[in-house]
Amino acid sequence: MSTGVKRGHRDDLVDVAPAAKKARDPETAEQRVLEIIKSSGNKGVSDEDLIRACPVLTIEERVDVVNKLITSNAITLHKVKDTLRYKYKGPTTSTPGDANTEELVVFNLIRDSGRKGIWIRDVRIKSNLGLPRLKKILKSLETKKAIKAVKSVAASRKIVYMLFDLEPDSSITGGAWYSNQEFESEFIEILTKHSYKFLEAKKIKSLKKHHYTQSISEV
């Protein structure tokens, strides 16, 4: 009986081995991990989630797959509380390919802020990075032209960060009434004069038309 159990167990191993070997194939593993992350939606997955979903992968294999997906910009890395989570992103030319883990966390926070940008204090709180380290990361991302710093008209000393190729929201730049964060008083004055002339001309035209109509009716 003992021999039968051992033989059965060995047969099971023989049957499972090819499947496990295929699952550990780099291309297959990459597709599997990407599918798991993609299906998680905005929630993303943690390393623990990947371990449970892909138990046949070794630590080295899992790290290699994740790094490859990050480098190819198929997924992004986010810090949620004290846990790193991977989210599906798809290819993008904006993400710096040679960015390290901390740079990716900061980059993603800035990217998520859109055209309104994000204040350095908010980046520091959400990334849990020290200010000196964060400043170095921001400088590095600026040098790579991945992000840019923009002064806000709402506060002269407030600088927000956004993706390099984004046009700042009008709430940041002040719209047409501002140029380089300076209020365009001369432009407003010229616009006011033109508006006044336009309204005066329209008023005169209206009065002439009214006078002409009245003259016709009297005849």
PDB file of C-alpha atoms in Angstrom:
ATOM      1  CA  MET A   1       0.000   0.000   0.000  1.00  0.00           C
ATOM      2  CA  SER A   2       2.835   2.264   0.842  1.00  0.00           C
ATOM      3  CA  THR A   3       4.454   1.603  -2.526  1.00  0.00           C
ATOM      4  CA  GLY A   4       1.215   2.408  -4.345  1.00  0.00           C
ATOM      5  CA  VAL A   5       0.913   5.787  -2.653  1.00  0.00           C
ATOM      6  CA  LYS A   6       4.462   6.697  -3.557  1.00  0.00           C
ATOM      7  CA  ARG A   7       3.965   5.645  -7.143  1.00  0.00           C
ATOM      8  CA  GLY A   8       0.748   7.639  -7.385  1.00  0.00           C
ATOM      9  CA  HIS A   9       2.462  10.691  -5.937  1.00  0.00           C
ATOM     10  CA  ARG A  10       5.314  10.322  -8.408  1.00  0.00           C
ATOM     11  CA  ASP A  11       2.856  10.026 -11.282  1.00  0.00           C
ATOM     12  CA  ASP A  12       1.192  13.253 -10.151  1.00  0.00           C
ATOM     13  CA  LEU A  13       4.548  14.992 -10.195  1.00  0.00           C
ATOM     14  CA  VAL A  14       5.211  13.753 -13.705  1.00  0.00           C
ATOM     15  CA  ASP A  15       1.859  15.135 -14.858  1.00  0.00           C
ATOM     16  CA  VAL A  16       2.292  18.498 -13.144  1.00  0.00           C
ATOM     17  CA  ALA A  17       5.935  19.100 -14.051  1.00  0.00           C
ATOM     18  CA  PRO A  18       5.372  20.131 -17.706  1.00  0.00           C
ATOM     19  CA  ALA A  19       2.631  22.594 -16.714  1.00  0.00           C
ATOM     20  CA  ALA A  20       4.794  24.106 -13.988  1.00  0.00           C
ATOM     21  CA  LYS A  21       7.715  24.373 -16.379  1.00  0.00           C
ATOM     22  CA  LYS A  22       5.536  26.143 -18.934  1.00  0.00           C
ATOM     23  CA  ALA A  23       4.186  28.532 -16.293  1.00  0.00           C
ATOM     24  CA  ARG A  24       7.755  29.480 -15.385  1.00  0.00           C
ATOM     25  CA  ASP A  25       8.658  30.220 -18.989  1.00  0.00           C
ATOM     26  CA  PRO A  26       9.585  33.955 -19.099  1.00  0.00           C
ATOM     27  CA  GLU A  27       7.113  34.845 -21.842  1.00  0.00           C
ATOM     28  CA  THR A  28       4.279  32.835 -20.300  1.00  0.00           C
ATOM     29  CA  ALA A  29       4.999  34.215 -16.836  1.00  0.00           C
ATOM     30  CA  GLU A  30       5.042  37.773 -18.163  1.00  0.00           C
ATOM     31  CA  GLN A  31       1.680  37.338 -19.865  1.00  0.00           C
ATOM     32  CA  ARG A  32       0.193  35.746 -16.752  1.00  0.00           C
ATOM     33  CA  VAL A  33       1.412  38.489 -14.413  1.00  0.00           C
ATOM     34  CA  LEU A  34       0.241  41.192 -16.818  1.00  0.00           C
ATOM     35  CA  GLU A  35      -3.223  39.613 -17.009  1.00  0.00           C
ATOM     36  CA  ILE A  36      -3.448  39.496 -13.211  1.00  0.00           C
ATOM     37  CA  ILE A  37      -2.451  43.140 -12.854  1.00  0.00           C
ATOM     38  CA  LYS A  38      -4.703  44.242 -15.705  1.00  0.00           C
ATOM     39  CA  SER A  39      -7.732  42.445 -14.269  1.00  0.00           C
ATOM     40  CA  SER A  40      -7.216  44.117 -10.885  1.00  0.00           C
ATOM     41  CA  GLY A  41      -8.261  47.465 -12.348  1.00  0.00           C
ATOM     42  CA  ASN A  42      -7.508  50.595 -10.363  1.00  0.00           C
ATOM     43  CA  LYS A  43      -6.974  48.585  -7.190  1.00  0.00           C
ATOM     44  CA  GLY A  44      -3.739  47.063  -8.429  1.00  0.00           C
ATOM     45  CA  VAL A  45      -1.932  44.077  -6.945  1.00  0.00           C
ATOM     46  CA  SER A  46       0.801  43.700  -4.360  1.00  0.00           C
ATOM     47  CA  ASP A  47       3.740  41.305  -4.290  1.00  0.00           C
ATOM     48  CA  GLU A  48       1.747  39.107  -1.912  1.00  0.00           C
ATOM     49  CA  ASP A  49      -1.075  38.960  -4.455  1.00  0.00           C
ATOM     50  CA  LEU A  50       1.352  37.871  -7.169  1.00  0.00           C
ATOM     51  CA  ILE A  51       2.866  35.211  -4.917  1.00  0.00           C
ATOM     52  CA  ARG A  52      -0.575  33.707  -4.310  1.00  0.00           C
ATOM     53  CA  ALA A  53      -1.564  33.947  -7.973  1.00  0.00           C
ATOM     54  CA  CYS A  54       1.750  32.624  -9.342  1.00  0.00           C
ATOM     55  CA  PRO A  55       3.111  30.211  -6.719  1.00  0.00           C
ATOM     56  CA  VAL A  56       5.353  28.401  -9.222  1.00  0.00           C
ATOM     57  CA  LEU A  57       7.484  31.498  -9.817  1.00  0.00           C
ATOM     58  CA  THR A  58      10.576  31.998  -7.713  1.00  0.00           C
ATOM     59  CA  ILE A  59      11.343  35.382  -6.178  1.00  0.00           C
ATOM     60  CA  GLU A  60      13.969  36.059  -8.844  1.00  0.00           C
ATOM     61  CA  GLU A  61      11.619  35.102 -11.666  1.00  0.00           C
ATOM     62  CA  ARG A  62       8.805  37.251 -10.303  1.00  0.00           C
ATOM     63  CA  VAL A  63      11.106  40.248  -9.837  1.00  0.00           C
ATOM     64  CA  ASP A  64      12.451  39.861 -13.378  1.00  0.00           C
ATOM     65  CA  VAL A  65       8.934  39.756 -14.823  1.00  0.00           C
ATOM     66  CA  VAL A  66       7.747  42.780 -12.847  1.00  0.00           C
ATOM     67  CA  ASN A  67      10.845  44.810 -13.715  1.00  0.00           C
ATOM     68  CA  LYS A  68      10.415  43.997 -17.386  1.00  0.00           C
ATOM     69  CA  LEU A  69       6.773  45.102 -17.319  1.00  0.00           C
ATOM     70  CA  ILE A  70       7.689  48.337 -15.535  1.00  0.00           C
ATOM     71  CA  THR A  71      10.518  49.058 -17.961  1.00  0.00           C
ATOM     72  CA  SER A  72       8.221  48.483 -20.935  1.00  0.00           C
ATOM     73  CA  ASN A  73       5.672  50.835 -19.315  1.00  0.00           C
ATOM     74  CA  ALA A  74       3.006  48.146 -19.332  1.00  0.00           C
ATOM     75  CA  ILE A  75       2.444  48.614 -15.601  1.00  0.00           C
ATOM     76  CA  THR A  76       3.072  51.373 -13.078  1.00  0.00           C
ATOM     77  CA  LEU A  77       4.214  51.276  -9.489  1.00  0.00           C
ATOM     78  CA  HIS A  78       2.185  53.008  -6.775  1.00  0.00           C
ATOM     79  CA  LYS A  79       2.682  53.350  -3.051  1.00  0.00           C
ATOM     80  CA  VAL A  80      -0.563  52.806  -1.137  1.00  0.00           C
ATOM     81  CA  LYS A  81       0.012  53.394   2.568  1.00  0.00           C
ATOM     82  CA  ASP A  82       2.973  51.106   3.307  1.00  0.00           C
ATOM     83  CA  THR A  83       2.423  48.751   0.384  1.00  0.00           C
ATOM     84  CA  LEU A  84       3.706  48.914  -3.173  1.00  0.00           C
ATOM     85  CA  ARG A  85       1.052  48.013  -5.721  1.00  0.00           C
ATOM     86  CA  TYR A  86       1.300  47.388  -9.444  1.00  0.00           C
ATOM     87  CA  LYS A  87      -1.331  48.794 -11.787  1.00  0.00           C
ATOM     88  CA  TYR A  88      -1.901  48.248 -15.476  1.00  0.00           C
ATOM     89  CA  LYS A  89      -0.949  51.246 -17.541  1.00  0.00           C
ATOM     90  CA  GLY A  90      -0.058  50.209 -21.041  1.00  0.00           C
ATOM     91  CA  PRO A  91       2.757  51.726 -23.101  1.00  0.00           C
ATOM     92  CA  THR A  92       3.484  55.434 -22.648  1.00  0.00           C
ATOM     93  CA  THR A  93       6.296  57.595 -23.894  1.00  0.00           C
ATOM     94  CA  SER A  94       6.123  59.891 -20.891  1.00  0.00           C
ATOM     95  CA  THR A  95       7.435  57.468 -18.295  1.00  0.00           C
ATOM     96  CA  PRO A  96      11.231  57.645 -17.937  1.00  0.00           C
ATOM     97  CA  GLY A  97      12.503  54.181 -18.784  1.00  0.00           C
ATOM     98  CA  ASP A  98      15.554  54.359 -16.528  1.00  0.00           C
ATOM     99  CA  ALA A  99      13.655  55.559 -13.457  1.00  0.00           C
ATOM    100  CA  ASN A 100      14.171  53.716 -10.183  1.00  0.00           C
ATOM    101  CA  THR A 101      11.393  52.632  -7.823  1.00  0.00           C
ATOM    102  CA  GLU A 102      11.224  55.900  -5.874  1.00  0.00           C
ATOM    103  CA  GLU A 103      11.237  57.964  -9.062  1.00  0.00           C
ATOM    104  CA  LEU A 104       8.373  55.900 -10.456  1.00  0.00           C
ATOM    105  CA  VAL A 105       6.313  56.416  -7.304  1.00  0.00           C
ATOM    106  CA  VAL A 106       6.830  60.183  -7.501  1.00  0.00           C
ATOM    107  CA  PHE A 107       6.278  60.244 -11.263  1.00  0.00           C
ATOM    108  CA  ASN A 108       2.966  58.397 -10.956  1.00  0.00           C
ATOM    109  CA  LEU A 109       1.731  60.766  -8.254  1.00  0.00           C
ATOM    110  CA  ILE A 110       2.536  63.712 -10.501  1.00  0.00           C
ATOM    111  CA  ARG A 111       0.989  62.042 -13.540  1.00  0.00           C
ATOM    112  CA  ASP A 112      -2.229  61.347 -11.645  1.00  0.00           C
ATOM    113  CA  SER A 113      -2.539  65.050 -10.746  1.00  0.00           C
ATOM    114  CA  GLY A 114      -3.152  65.917 -14.403  1.00  0.00           C
ATOM    115  CA  ARG A 115      -3.065  69.507 -15.673  1.00  0.00           C
ATOM    116  CA  LYS A 116      -3.582  71.005 -12.223  1.00  0.00           C
ATOM    117  CA  GLY A 117      -0.341  69.541 -10.946  1.00  0.00           C
ATOM    118  CA  ILE A 118       0.576  68.603  -7.409  1.00  0.00           C
ATOM    119  CA  TRP A 119       2.306  70.516  -4.644  1.00  0.00           C
ATOM    120  CA  ILE A 120       5.599  69.168  -3.290  1.00  0.00           C
ATOM    121  CA  ARG A 121       4.069  68.849   0.179  1.00  0.00           C
ATOM    122  CA  ASP A 122       1.369  66.535  -1.157  1.00  0.00           C
ATOM    123  CA  VAL A 123       3.956  64.475  -3.028  1.00  0.00           C
ATOM    124  CA  ARG A 124       6.003  64.144   0.157  1.00  0.00           C
ATOM    125  CA  ILE A 125       2.995  63.035   2.214  1.00  0.00           C
ATOM    126  CA  LYS A 126       1.731  60.523  -0.353  1.00  0.00           C
ATOM    127  CA  SER A 127       5.154  59.087  -1.171  1.00  0.00           C
ATOM    128  CA  ASN A 128       6.368  59.092   2.444  1.00  0.00           C
ATOM    129  CA  LEU A 129       9.758  60.322   1.243  1.00  0.00           C
ATOM    130  CA  GLY A 130      11.985  62.736   3.127  1.00  0.00           C
ATOM    131  CA  LEU A 131      12.154  66.250   1.709  1.00  0.00           C
ATOM    132  CA  PRO A 132      15.879  66.174   0.787  1.00  0.00           C
ATOM    133  CA  ARG A 133      15.450  62.861  -1.035  1.00  0.00           C
ATOM    134  CA  LEU A 134      12.256  64.033  -2.733  1.00  0.00           C
ATOM    135  CA  LYS A 135      13.930  67.196  -4.009  1.00  0.00           C
ATOM    136  CA  LYS A 136      16.685  65.108  -5.599  1.00  0.00           C
ATOM    137  CA  ILE A 137      14.101  62.877  -7.271  1.00  0.00           C
ATOM    138  CA  LEU A 138      12.155  65.863  -8.594  1.00  0.00           C
ATOM    139  CA  LYS A 139      15.357  67.387  -9.933  1.00  0.00           C
ATOM    140  CA  SER A 140      16.240  64.106 -11.629  1.00  0.00           C
ATOM    141  CA  LEU A 141      12.811  63.833 -13.264  1.00  0.00           C
ATOM    142  CA  GLU A 142      13.020  67.458 -14.405  1.00  0.00           C
ATOM    143  CA  THR A 143      16.432  66.811 -15.943  1.00  0.00           C
ATOM    144  CA  LYS A 144      14.960  63.848 -17.830  1.00  0.00           C
ATOM    145  CA  LYS A 145      12.159  66.151 -19.040  1.00  0.00           C
ATOM    146  CA  ALA A 146       9.606  63.805 -17.530  1.00  0.00           C
ATOM    147  CA  ILE A 147       8.056  66.522 -15.347  1.00  0.00           C
ATOM    148  CA  LYS A 148       8.153  70.288 -14.983  1.00  0.00           C
ATOM    149  CA  ALA A 149       7.619  72.824 -12.215  1.00  0.00           C
ATOM    150  CA  VAL A 150       4.963  75.486 -12.767  1.00  0.00           C
ATOM    151  CA  LYS A 151       4.289  78.556 -10.641  1.00  0.00           C
ATOM    152  CA  SER A 152       0.681  79.005  -9.598  1.00  0.00           C
ATOM    153  CA  VAL A 153      -1.006  82.402  -9.890  1.00  0.00           C
ATOM    154  CA  ALA A 154      -2.987  81.540  -6.760  1.00  0.00           C
ATOM    155  CA  ALA A 155       0.154  81.851  -4.643  1.00  0.00           C
ATOM    156  CA  SER A 156       3.402  83.404  -5.843  1.00  0.00           C
ATOM    157  CA  ARG A 157       5.560  80.985  -3.869  1.00  0.00           C
ATOM    158  CA  LYS A 158       3.544  77.880  -4.652  1.00  0.00           C
ATOM    159  CA  ILE A 159       5.015  75.589  -7.291  1.00  0.00           C
ATOM    160  CA  VAL A 160       3.177  72.573  -8.628  1.00  0.00           C
ATOM    161  CA  TYR A 161       4.603  69.673 -10.604  1.00  0.00           C
ATOM    162  CA  MET A 162       3.028  68.081 -13.670  1.00  0.00           C
ATOM    163  CA  LEU A 163       4.072  66.013 -16.661  1.00  0.00           C
ATOM    164  CA  PHE A 164       6.482  67.811 -18.955  1.00  0.00           C
ATOM    165  CA  ASP A 165       4.252  67.749 -22.044  1.00  0.00           C
ATOM    166  CA  LEU A 166       1.057  68.923 -20.340  1.00  0.00           C
ATOM    167  CA  GLU A 167      -0.462  72.375 -20.728  1.00  0.00           C
ATOM    168  CA  PRO A 168      -1.206  73.770 -17.246  1.00  0.00           C
ATOM    169  CA  ASP A 169      -4.830  74.288 -16.285  1.00  0.00           C
ATOM    170  CA  SER A 170      -6.114  77.876 -16.457  1.00  0.00           C
ATOM    171  CA  SER A 171      -6.564  77.810 -12.682  1.00  0.00           C
ATOM    172  CA  ILE A 172      -2.780  77.534 -12.458  1.00  0.00           C
ATOM    173  CA  THR A 173      -1.765  79.981 -15.182  1.00  0.00           C
ATOM    174  CA  GLY A 174      -4.649  82.434 -14.832  1.00  0.00           C
ATOM    175  CA  GLY A 175      -5.657  81.930 -18.447  1.00  0.00           C
ATOM    176  CA  ALA A 176      -5.504  84.756 -20.986  1.00  0.00           C
ATOM    177  CA  TRP A 177      -5.341  87.403 -18.255  1.00  0.00           C
ATOM    178  CA  TYR A 178      -1.866  86.315 -17.168  1.00  0.00           C
ATOM    179  CA  SER A 179       1.510  86.015 -18.861  1.00  0.00           C
ATOM    180  CA  ASN A 180       4.330  84.234 -17.035  1.00  0.00           C
ATOM    181  CA  GLN A 181       2.261  84.425 -13.845  1.00  0.00           C
ATOM    182  CA  GLU A 182       2.008  88.226 -14.212  1.00  0.00           C
ATOM    183  CA  PHE A 183      -1.362  89.939 -14.538  1.00  0.00           C
ATOM    184  CA  GLU A 184      -1.656  91.483 -18.015  1.00  0.00           C
ATOM    185  CA  SER A 185      -2.953  94.922 -16.973  1.00  0.00           C
ATOM    186  CA  GLU A 186      -1.937  96.518 -20.279  1.00  0.00           C
ATOM    187  CA  PHE A 187      -3.749  93.829 -22.227  1.00  0.00           C
ATOM    188  CA  ILE A 188      -6.863  94.354 -20.105  1.00  0.00           C
ATOM    189  CA  GLU A 189      -6.696  98.109 -20.695  1.00  0.00           C
ATOM    190  CA  ILE A 190      -6.400  97.683 -24.468  1.00  0.00           C
ATOM    191  CA  LEU A 191      -9.219  95.149 -24.476  1.00  0.00           C
ATOM    192  CA  THR A 192     -11.406  97.504 -22.439  1.00  0.00           C
ATOM    193  CA  LYS A 193     -10.815 100.388 -24.880  1.00  0.00           C
ATOM    194  CA  HIS A 194     -11.636  98.215 -27.871  1.00  0.00           C
ATOM    195  CA  SER A 195     -14.766  96.934 -26.161  1.00  0.00           C
ATOM    196  CA  TYR A 196     -15.850 100.486 -25.374  1.00  0.00           C
ATOM    197  CA  LYS A 197     -15.303 101.598 -28.982  1.00  0.00           C
ATOM    198  CA  PHE A 198     -17.230  98.586 -30.244  1.00  0.00           C
ATOM    199  CA  LEU A 199     -20.179  99.303 -27.955  1.00  0.00           C
ATOM    200  CA  GLU A 200     -20.145 103.013 -28.856  1.00  0.00           C
ATOM    201  CA  ALA A 201     -20.168 102.209 -32.571  1.00  0.00           C
ATOM    202  CA  LYS A 202     -23.004  99.752 -32.063  1.00  0.00           C
ATOM    203  CA  LYS A 203     -24.943 102.345 -30.072  1.00  0.00           C
ATOM    204  CA  ILE A 204     -24.508 105.020 -32.756  1.00  0.00           C
ATOM    205  CA  LYS A 205     -25.568 102.579 -35.469  1.00  0.00           C
ATOM    206  CA  SER A 206     -28.644 101.644 -33.475  1.00  0.00           C
ATOM    207  CA  LEU A 207     -29.577 105.312 -32.936  1.00  0.00           C
ATOM    208  CA  LYS A 208     -29.168 106.096 -36.639  1.00  0.00           C
ATOM    209  CA  LYS A 209     -31.346 103.142 -37.569  1.00  0.00           C
ATOM    210  CA  HIS A 210     -33.990 104.220 -35.076  1.00  0.00           C
ATOM    211  CA  HIS A 211     -33.898 107.806 -36.374  1.00  0.00           C
ATOM    212  CA  TYR A 212     -34.198 106.616 -39.989  1.00  0.00           C
ATOM    213  CA  THR A 213     -37.155 104.381 -39.161  1.00  0.00           C
ATOM    214  CA  GLN A 214     -38.877 107.224 -37.333  1.00  0.00           C
ATOM    215  CA  SER A 215     -38.359 109.588 -40.286  1.00  0.00           C
ATOM    216  CA  ILE A 216     -39.892 107.083 -42.708  1.00  0.00           C
ATOM    217  CA  SER A 217     -42.922 106.605 -40.499  1.00  0.00           C
ATOM    218  CA  GLU A 218     -43.528 110.350 -40.320  1.00  0.00           C
ATOM    219  CA  VAL A 219     -43.540 110.585 -44.109  1.00  0.00           C
TER     220      VAL A 219
END
